[in-house]
mmCIF file of C-alpha atoms in Angstrom:
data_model
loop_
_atom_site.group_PDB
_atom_site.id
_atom_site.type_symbol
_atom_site.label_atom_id
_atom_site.label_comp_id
_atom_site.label_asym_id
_atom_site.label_seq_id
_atom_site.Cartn_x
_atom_site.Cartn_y
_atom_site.Cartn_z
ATOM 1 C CA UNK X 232 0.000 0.000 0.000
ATOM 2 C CA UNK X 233 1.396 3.259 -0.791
ATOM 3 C CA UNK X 234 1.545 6.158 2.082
ATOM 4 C CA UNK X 235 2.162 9.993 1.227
ATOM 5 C CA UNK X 236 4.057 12.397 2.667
ATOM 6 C CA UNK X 237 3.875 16.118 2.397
ATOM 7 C CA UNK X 238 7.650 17.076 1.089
ATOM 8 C CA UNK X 239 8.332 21.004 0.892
ATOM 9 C CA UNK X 240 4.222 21.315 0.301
ATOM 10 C CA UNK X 241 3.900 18.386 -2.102
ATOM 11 C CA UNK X 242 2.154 15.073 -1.539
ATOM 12 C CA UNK X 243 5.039 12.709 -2.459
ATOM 13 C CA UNK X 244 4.086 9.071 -2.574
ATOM 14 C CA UNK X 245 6.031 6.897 -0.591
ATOM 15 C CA UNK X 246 6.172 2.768 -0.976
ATOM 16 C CA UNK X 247 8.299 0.175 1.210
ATOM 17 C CA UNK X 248 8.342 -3.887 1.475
ATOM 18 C CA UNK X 249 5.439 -3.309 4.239
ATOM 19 C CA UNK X 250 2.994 -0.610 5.754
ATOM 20 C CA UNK X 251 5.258 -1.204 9.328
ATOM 21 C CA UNK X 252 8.459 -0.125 7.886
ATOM 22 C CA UNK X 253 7.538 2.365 6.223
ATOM 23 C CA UNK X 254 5.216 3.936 8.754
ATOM 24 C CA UNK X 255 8.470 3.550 10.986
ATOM 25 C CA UNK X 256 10.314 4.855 8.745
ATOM 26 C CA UNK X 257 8.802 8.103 8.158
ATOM 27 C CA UNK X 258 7.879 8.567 12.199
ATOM 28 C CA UNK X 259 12.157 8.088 12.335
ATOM 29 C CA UNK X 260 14.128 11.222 13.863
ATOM 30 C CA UNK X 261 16.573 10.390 10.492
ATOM 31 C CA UNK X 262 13.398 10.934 7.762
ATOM 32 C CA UNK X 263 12.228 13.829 10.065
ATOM 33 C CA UNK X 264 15.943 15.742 9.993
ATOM 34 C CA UNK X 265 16.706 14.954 6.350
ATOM 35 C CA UNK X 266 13.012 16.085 5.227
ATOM 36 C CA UNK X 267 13.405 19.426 7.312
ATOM 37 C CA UNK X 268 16.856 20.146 5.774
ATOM 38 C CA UNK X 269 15.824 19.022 2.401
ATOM 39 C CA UNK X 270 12.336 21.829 2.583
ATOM 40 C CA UNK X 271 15.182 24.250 4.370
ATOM 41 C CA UNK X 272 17.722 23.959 1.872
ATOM 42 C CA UNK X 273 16.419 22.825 -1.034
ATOM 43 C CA UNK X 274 13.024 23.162 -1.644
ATOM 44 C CA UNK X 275 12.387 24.849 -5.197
ATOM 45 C CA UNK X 276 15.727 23.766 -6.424
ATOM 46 C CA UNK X 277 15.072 19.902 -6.470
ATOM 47 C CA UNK X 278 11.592 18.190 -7.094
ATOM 48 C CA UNK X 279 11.172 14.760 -5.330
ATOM 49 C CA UNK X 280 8.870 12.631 -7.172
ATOM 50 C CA UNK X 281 8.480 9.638 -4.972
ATOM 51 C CA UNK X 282 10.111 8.306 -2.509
ATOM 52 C CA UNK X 283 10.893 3.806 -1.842
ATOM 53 C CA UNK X 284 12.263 2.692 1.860
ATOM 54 C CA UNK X 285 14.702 -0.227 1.076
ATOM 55 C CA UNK X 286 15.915 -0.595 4.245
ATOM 56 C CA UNK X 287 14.777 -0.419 7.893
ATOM 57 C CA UNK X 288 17.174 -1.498 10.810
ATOM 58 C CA UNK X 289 16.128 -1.359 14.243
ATOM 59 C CA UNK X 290 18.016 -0.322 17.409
ATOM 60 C CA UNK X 291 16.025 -1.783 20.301
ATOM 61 C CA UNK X 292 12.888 0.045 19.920
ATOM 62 C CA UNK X 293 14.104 3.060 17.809
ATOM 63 C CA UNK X 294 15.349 3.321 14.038
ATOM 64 C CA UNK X 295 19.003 3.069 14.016
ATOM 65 C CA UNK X 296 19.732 3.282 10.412
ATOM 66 C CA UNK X 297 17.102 3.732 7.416
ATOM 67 C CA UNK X 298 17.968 3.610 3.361
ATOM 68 C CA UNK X 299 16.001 4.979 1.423
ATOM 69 C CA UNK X 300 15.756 5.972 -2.672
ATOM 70 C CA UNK X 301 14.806 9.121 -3.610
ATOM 71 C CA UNK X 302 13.538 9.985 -7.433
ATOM 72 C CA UNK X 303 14.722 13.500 -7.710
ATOM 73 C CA UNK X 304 15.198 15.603 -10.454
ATOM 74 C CA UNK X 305 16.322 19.382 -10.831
ATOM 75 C CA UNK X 306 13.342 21.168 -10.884
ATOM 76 C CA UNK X 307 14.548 24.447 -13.724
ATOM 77 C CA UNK X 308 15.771 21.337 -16.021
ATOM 78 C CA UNK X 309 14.182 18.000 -14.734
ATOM 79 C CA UNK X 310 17.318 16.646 -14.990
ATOM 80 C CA UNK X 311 18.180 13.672 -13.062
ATOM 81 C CA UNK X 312 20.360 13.688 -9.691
ATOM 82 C CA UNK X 313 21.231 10.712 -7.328
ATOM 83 C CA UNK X 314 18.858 10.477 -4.512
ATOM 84 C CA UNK X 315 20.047 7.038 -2.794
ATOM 85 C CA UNK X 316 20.039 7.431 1.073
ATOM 86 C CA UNK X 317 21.583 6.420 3.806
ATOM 87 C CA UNK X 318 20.588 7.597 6.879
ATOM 88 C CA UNK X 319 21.922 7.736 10.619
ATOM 89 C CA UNK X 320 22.091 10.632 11.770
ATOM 90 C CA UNK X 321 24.189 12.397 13.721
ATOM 91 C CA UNK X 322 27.217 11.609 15.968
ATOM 92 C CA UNK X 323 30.379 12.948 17.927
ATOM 93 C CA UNK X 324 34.199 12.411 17.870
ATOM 94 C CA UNK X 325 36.602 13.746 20.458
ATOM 95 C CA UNK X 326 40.759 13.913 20.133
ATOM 96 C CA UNK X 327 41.862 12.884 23.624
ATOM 97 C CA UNK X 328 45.449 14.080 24.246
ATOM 98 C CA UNK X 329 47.353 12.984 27.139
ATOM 99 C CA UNK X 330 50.458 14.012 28.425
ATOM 100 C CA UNK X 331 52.794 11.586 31.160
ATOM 101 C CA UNK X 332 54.775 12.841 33.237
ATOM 102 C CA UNK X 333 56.969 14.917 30.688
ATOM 103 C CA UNK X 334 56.738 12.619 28.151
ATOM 104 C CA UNK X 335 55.749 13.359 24.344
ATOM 105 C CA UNK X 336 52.143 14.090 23.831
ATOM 106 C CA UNK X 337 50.055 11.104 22.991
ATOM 107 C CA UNK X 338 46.223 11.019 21.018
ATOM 108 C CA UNK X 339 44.286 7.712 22.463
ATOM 109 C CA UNK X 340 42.982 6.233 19.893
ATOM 110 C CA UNK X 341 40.580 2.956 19.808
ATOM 111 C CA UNK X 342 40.998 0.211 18.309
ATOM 112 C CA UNK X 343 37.935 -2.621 17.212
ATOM 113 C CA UNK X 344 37.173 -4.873 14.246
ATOM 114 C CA UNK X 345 35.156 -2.781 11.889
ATOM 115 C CA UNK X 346 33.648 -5.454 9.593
ATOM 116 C CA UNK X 347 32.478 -3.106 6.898
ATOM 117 C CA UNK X 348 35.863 -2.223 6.052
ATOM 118 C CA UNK X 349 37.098 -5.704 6.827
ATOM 119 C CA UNK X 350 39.218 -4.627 9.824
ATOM 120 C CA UNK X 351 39.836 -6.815 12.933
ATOM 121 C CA UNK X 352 41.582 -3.864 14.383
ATOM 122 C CA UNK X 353 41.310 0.074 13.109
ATOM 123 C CA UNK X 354 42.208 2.990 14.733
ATOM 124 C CA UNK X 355 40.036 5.564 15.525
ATOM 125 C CA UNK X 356 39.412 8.328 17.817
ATOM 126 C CA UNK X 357 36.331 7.620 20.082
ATOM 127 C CA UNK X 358 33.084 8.550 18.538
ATOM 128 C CA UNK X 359 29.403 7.608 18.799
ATOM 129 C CA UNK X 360 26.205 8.178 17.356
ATOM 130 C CA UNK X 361 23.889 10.644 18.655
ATOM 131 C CA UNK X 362 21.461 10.071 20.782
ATOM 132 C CA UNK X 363 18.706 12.282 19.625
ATOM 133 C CA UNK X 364 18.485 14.734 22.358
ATOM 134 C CA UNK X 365 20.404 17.705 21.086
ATOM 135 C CA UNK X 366 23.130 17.637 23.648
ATOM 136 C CA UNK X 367 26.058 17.389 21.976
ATOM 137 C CA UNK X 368 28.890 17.618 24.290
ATOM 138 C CA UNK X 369 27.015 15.023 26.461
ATOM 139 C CA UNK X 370 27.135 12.612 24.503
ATOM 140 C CA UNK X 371 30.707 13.483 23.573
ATOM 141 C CA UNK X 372 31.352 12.938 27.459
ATOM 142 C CA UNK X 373 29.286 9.451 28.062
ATOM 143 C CA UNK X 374 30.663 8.068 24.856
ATOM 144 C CA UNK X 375 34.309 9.036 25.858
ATOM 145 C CA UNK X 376 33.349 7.235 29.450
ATOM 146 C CA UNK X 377 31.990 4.143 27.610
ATOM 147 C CA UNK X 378 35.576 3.949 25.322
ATOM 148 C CA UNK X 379 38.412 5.443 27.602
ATOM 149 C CA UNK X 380 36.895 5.211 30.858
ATOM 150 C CA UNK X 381 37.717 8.828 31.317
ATOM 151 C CA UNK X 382 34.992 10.893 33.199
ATOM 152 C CA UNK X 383 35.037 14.657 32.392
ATOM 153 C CA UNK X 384 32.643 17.337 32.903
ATOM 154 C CA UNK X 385 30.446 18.401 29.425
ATOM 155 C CA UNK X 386 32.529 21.827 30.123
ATOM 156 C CA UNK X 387 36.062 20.169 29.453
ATOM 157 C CA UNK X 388 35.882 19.320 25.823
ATOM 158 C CA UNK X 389 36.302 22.631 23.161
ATOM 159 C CA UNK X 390 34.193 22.620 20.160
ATOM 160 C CA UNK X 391 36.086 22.554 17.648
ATOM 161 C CA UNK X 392 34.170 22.428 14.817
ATOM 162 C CA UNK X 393 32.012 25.167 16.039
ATOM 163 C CA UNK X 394 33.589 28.003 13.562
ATOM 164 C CA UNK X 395 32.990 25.594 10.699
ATOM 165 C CA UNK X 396 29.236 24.329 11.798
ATOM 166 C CA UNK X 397 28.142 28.420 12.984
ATOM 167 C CA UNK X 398 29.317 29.725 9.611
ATOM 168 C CA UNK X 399 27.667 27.177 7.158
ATOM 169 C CA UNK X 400 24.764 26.930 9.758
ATOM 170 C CA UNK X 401 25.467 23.246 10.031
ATOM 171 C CA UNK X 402 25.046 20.736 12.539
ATOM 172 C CA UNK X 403 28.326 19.514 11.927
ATOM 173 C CA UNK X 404 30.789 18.161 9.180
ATOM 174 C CA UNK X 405 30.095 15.432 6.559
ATOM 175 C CA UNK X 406 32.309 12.589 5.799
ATOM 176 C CA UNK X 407 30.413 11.172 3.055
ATOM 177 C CA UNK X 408 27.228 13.423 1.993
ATOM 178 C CA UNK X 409 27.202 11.477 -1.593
ATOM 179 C CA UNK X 410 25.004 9.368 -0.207
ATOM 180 C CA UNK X 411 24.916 9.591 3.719
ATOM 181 C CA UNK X 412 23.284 11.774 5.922
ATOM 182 C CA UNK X 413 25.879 11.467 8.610
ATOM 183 C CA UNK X 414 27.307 14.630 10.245
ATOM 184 C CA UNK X 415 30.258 14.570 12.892
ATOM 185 C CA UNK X 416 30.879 17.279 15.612
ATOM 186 C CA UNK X 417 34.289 17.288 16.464
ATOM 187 C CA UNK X 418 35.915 17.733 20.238
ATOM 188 C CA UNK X 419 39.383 17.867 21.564
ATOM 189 C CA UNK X 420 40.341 17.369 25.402
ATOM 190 C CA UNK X 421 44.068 17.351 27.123
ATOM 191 C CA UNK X 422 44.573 15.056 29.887
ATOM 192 C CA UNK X 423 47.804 15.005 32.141
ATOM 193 C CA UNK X 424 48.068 11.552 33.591
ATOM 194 C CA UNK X 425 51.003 9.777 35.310
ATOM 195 C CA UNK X 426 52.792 6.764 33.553
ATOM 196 C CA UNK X 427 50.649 4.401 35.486
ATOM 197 C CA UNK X 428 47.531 5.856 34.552
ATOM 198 C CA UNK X 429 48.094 6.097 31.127
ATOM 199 C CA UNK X 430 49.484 1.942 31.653
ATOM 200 C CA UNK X 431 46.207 1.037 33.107
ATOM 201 C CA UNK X 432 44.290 2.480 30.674
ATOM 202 C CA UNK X 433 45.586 1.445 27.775
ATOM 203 C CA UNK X 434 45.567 -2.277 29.451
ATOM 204 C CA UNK X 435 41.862 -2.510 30.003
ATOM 205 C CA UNK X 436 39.126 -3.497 27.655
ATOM 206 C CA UNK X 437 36.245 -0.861 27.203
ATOM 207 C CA UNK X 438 32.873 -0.665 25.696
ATOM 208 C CA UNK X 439 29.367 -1.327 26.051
ATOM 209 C CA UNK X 440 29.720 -5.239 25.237
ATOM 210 C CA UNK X 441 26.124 -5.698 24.623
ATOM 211 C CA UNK X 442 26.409 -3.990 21.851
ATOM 212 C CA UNK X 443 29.154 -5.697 20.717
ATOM 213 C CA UNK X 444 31.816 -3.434 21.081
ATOM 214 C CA UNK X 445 35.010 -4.728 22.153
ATOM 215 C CA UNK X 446 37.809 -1.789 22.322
ATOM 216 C CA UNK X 447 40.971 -1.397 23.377
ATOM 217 C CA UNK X 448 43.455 1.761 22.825
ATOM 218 C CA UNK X 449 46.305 2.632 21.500
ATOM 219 C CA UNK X 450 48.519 5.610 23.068
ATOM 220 C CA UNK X 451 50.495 7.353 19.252
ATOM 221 C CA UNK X 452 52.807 10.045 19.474
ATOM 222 C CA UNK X 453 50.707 13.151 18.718
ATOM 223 C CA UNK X 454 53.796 13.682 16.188
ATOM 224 C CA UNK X 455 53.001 10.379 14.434
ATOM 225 C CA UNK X 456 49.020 10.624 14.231
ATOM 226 C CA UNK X 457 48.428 11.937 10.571
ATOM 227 C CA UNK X 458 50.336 8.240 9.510
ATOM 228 C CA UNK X 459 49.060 6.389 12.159
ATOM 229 C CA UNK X 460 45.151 5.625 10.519
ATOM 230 C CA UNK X 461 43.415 5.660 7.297
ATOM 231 C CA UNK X 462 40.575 6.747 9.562
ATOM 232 C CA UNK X 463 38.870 10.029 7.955
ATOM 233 C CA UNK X 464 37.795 11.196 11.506
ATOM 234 C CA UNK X 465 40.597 11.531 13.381
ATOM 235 C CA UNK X 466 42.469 12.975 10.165
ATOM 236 C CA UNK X 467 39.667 15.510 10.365
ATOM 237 C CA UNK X 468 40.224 15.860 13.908
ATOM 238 C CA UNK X 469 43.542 16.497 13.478
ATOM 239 C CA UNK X 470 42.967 19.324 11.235
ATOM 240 C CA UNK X 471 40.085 21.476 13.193
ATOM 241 C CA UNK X 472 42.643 20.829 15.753
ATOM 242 C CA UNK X 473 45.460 22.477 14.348
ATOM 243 C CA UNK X 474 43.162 25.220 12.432
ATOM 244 C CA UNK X 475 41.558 26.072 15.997
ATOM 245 C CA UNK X 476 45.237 26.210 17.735
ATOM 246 C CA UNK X 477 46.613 28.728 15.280
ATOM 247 C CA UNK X 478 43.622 30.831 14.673
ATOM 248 C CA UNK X 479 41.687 31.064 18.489
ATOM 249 C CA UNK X 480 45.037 30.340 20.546
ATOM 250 C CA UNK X 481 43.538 26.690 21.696
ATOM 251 C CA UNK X 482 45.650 25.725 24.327
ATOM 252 C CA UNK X 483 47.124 22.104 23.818
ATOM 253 C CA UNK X 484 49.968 20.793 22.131
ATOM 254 C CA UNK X 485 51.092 20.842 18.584
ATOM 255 C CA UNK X 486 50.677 18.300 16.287
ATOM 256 C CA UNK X 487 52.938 19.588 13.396
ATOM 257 C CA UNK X 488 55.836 20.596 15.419
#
């Protein structure tokens, strides 16, 4: 049975495998933010015709990630344009530096099999999805908890995507907007830790393992961290680090010294 939904004031019809995944679907916080930014952004400009949900996966009893195909055309030239979706939202990434006792300046960095990549072990900086309530550096802070086992205060970590995300009026920075909705907010924190703190961290297993996560970290030589992952996050990191350092006198270590 096909369902409708009212897209930047047109009735746009809307078809699935069932009427339960696609009412889900639509009701899901990832339709609702890519249909407001689509009427925000680019309503007039592109024409949605209809609209098929391919894909629905569940997280528990909310939509954790939804694909969807949109048949959109330019609307001065009908011309064609790629509408293929895949939506999850939003999430956070923080650089954690720590510094031992006088020693070189380290990034943690996690490490976990990443299937989709076919990794049993990639590097990463810790990140997590969002969870929907607005509060960025919260998240940020509970997801660094769940990976590190670090506690901090929501006041600790510096924004610093901010200049990027206030002057494009974004919500963040997209790794891969050719086809995913996905926007990152990036954080950076400095830690000073002694050499035993830093060894019992990085001996420890973190996580939440119901969800299958299984991470351990890695301490790199700040110095060393644009070689030491193919990761697009941290590299990112790494940059809105630097650019933040240099042009609003962050206070933290250099990475390009």
């Amino acid at each position: 049975m096909s369902k409708t939904v009212n897209l930047a004031g047109q009735e746009v019809p809307v078809t699935g495998a069932d009427d339960s995944a696609v009412d889900a679907a639509l009701a899901s916080s990832q339709f609702q933010a890519w249909k407001s930014a689509f009427e925000r952004d680019s309503a007039g400009k592109v024409t949605v015709k209809s609209i098929e949900i391919q894909s629905v996966d569940m997280f528990g009893p909310r939509v954790g990630f939804l694909k969807f195909k949109a048949d959109a055309v330019l609307a001065e030239s009908g011309k064609f344009v790629p509408g293929i979706v895949f939506a999850r939202g939003g999430a956070v990434a923080v650089l954690v530096i720590v510094e031992a006792d006088g020693e070189e300046p380290r990034a943690l960095l996690t490490v976990q099999p990443r299937v989709a990549v076919g990794s049993p072990g990639l590097r990463e900086i810790p990140a997590g999805m969002l969870d929907g309530s607005g509060n960025f550096q919260g998240v940020a802070a509970k997801e660094l908890q769940e990976e590190t086992g670090i506690v901090i205060q929501n006041s600790d970590l510096v924004d610093i995507s901010a200049p990027i995300a206030t002057a494009l009026s974004t919500q963040g920075i997209y790794p891969s907007p050719g086809a995913c909705d996905e926007f990152i907010r990036y954080y950076s924190f400095v830690k000073k830790v002694t050499k035993e703190e830093l060894a019992a961290m990085l001996s420890k297993v973190y996580g939440d393992h119901s969800e299958g996560e299984h991470i351990r970290l890695e301490a790199v030589p700040l110095k060393d961290l644009p070689y030491a992952t193919a990761d697009s996050k941290t590299l990112t990191a790494i940059a809105l680090y630097e650019a933040a350092r240099r042009k609003d006198k962050l206070q933290g270590p250099a990475v390009f010294v």
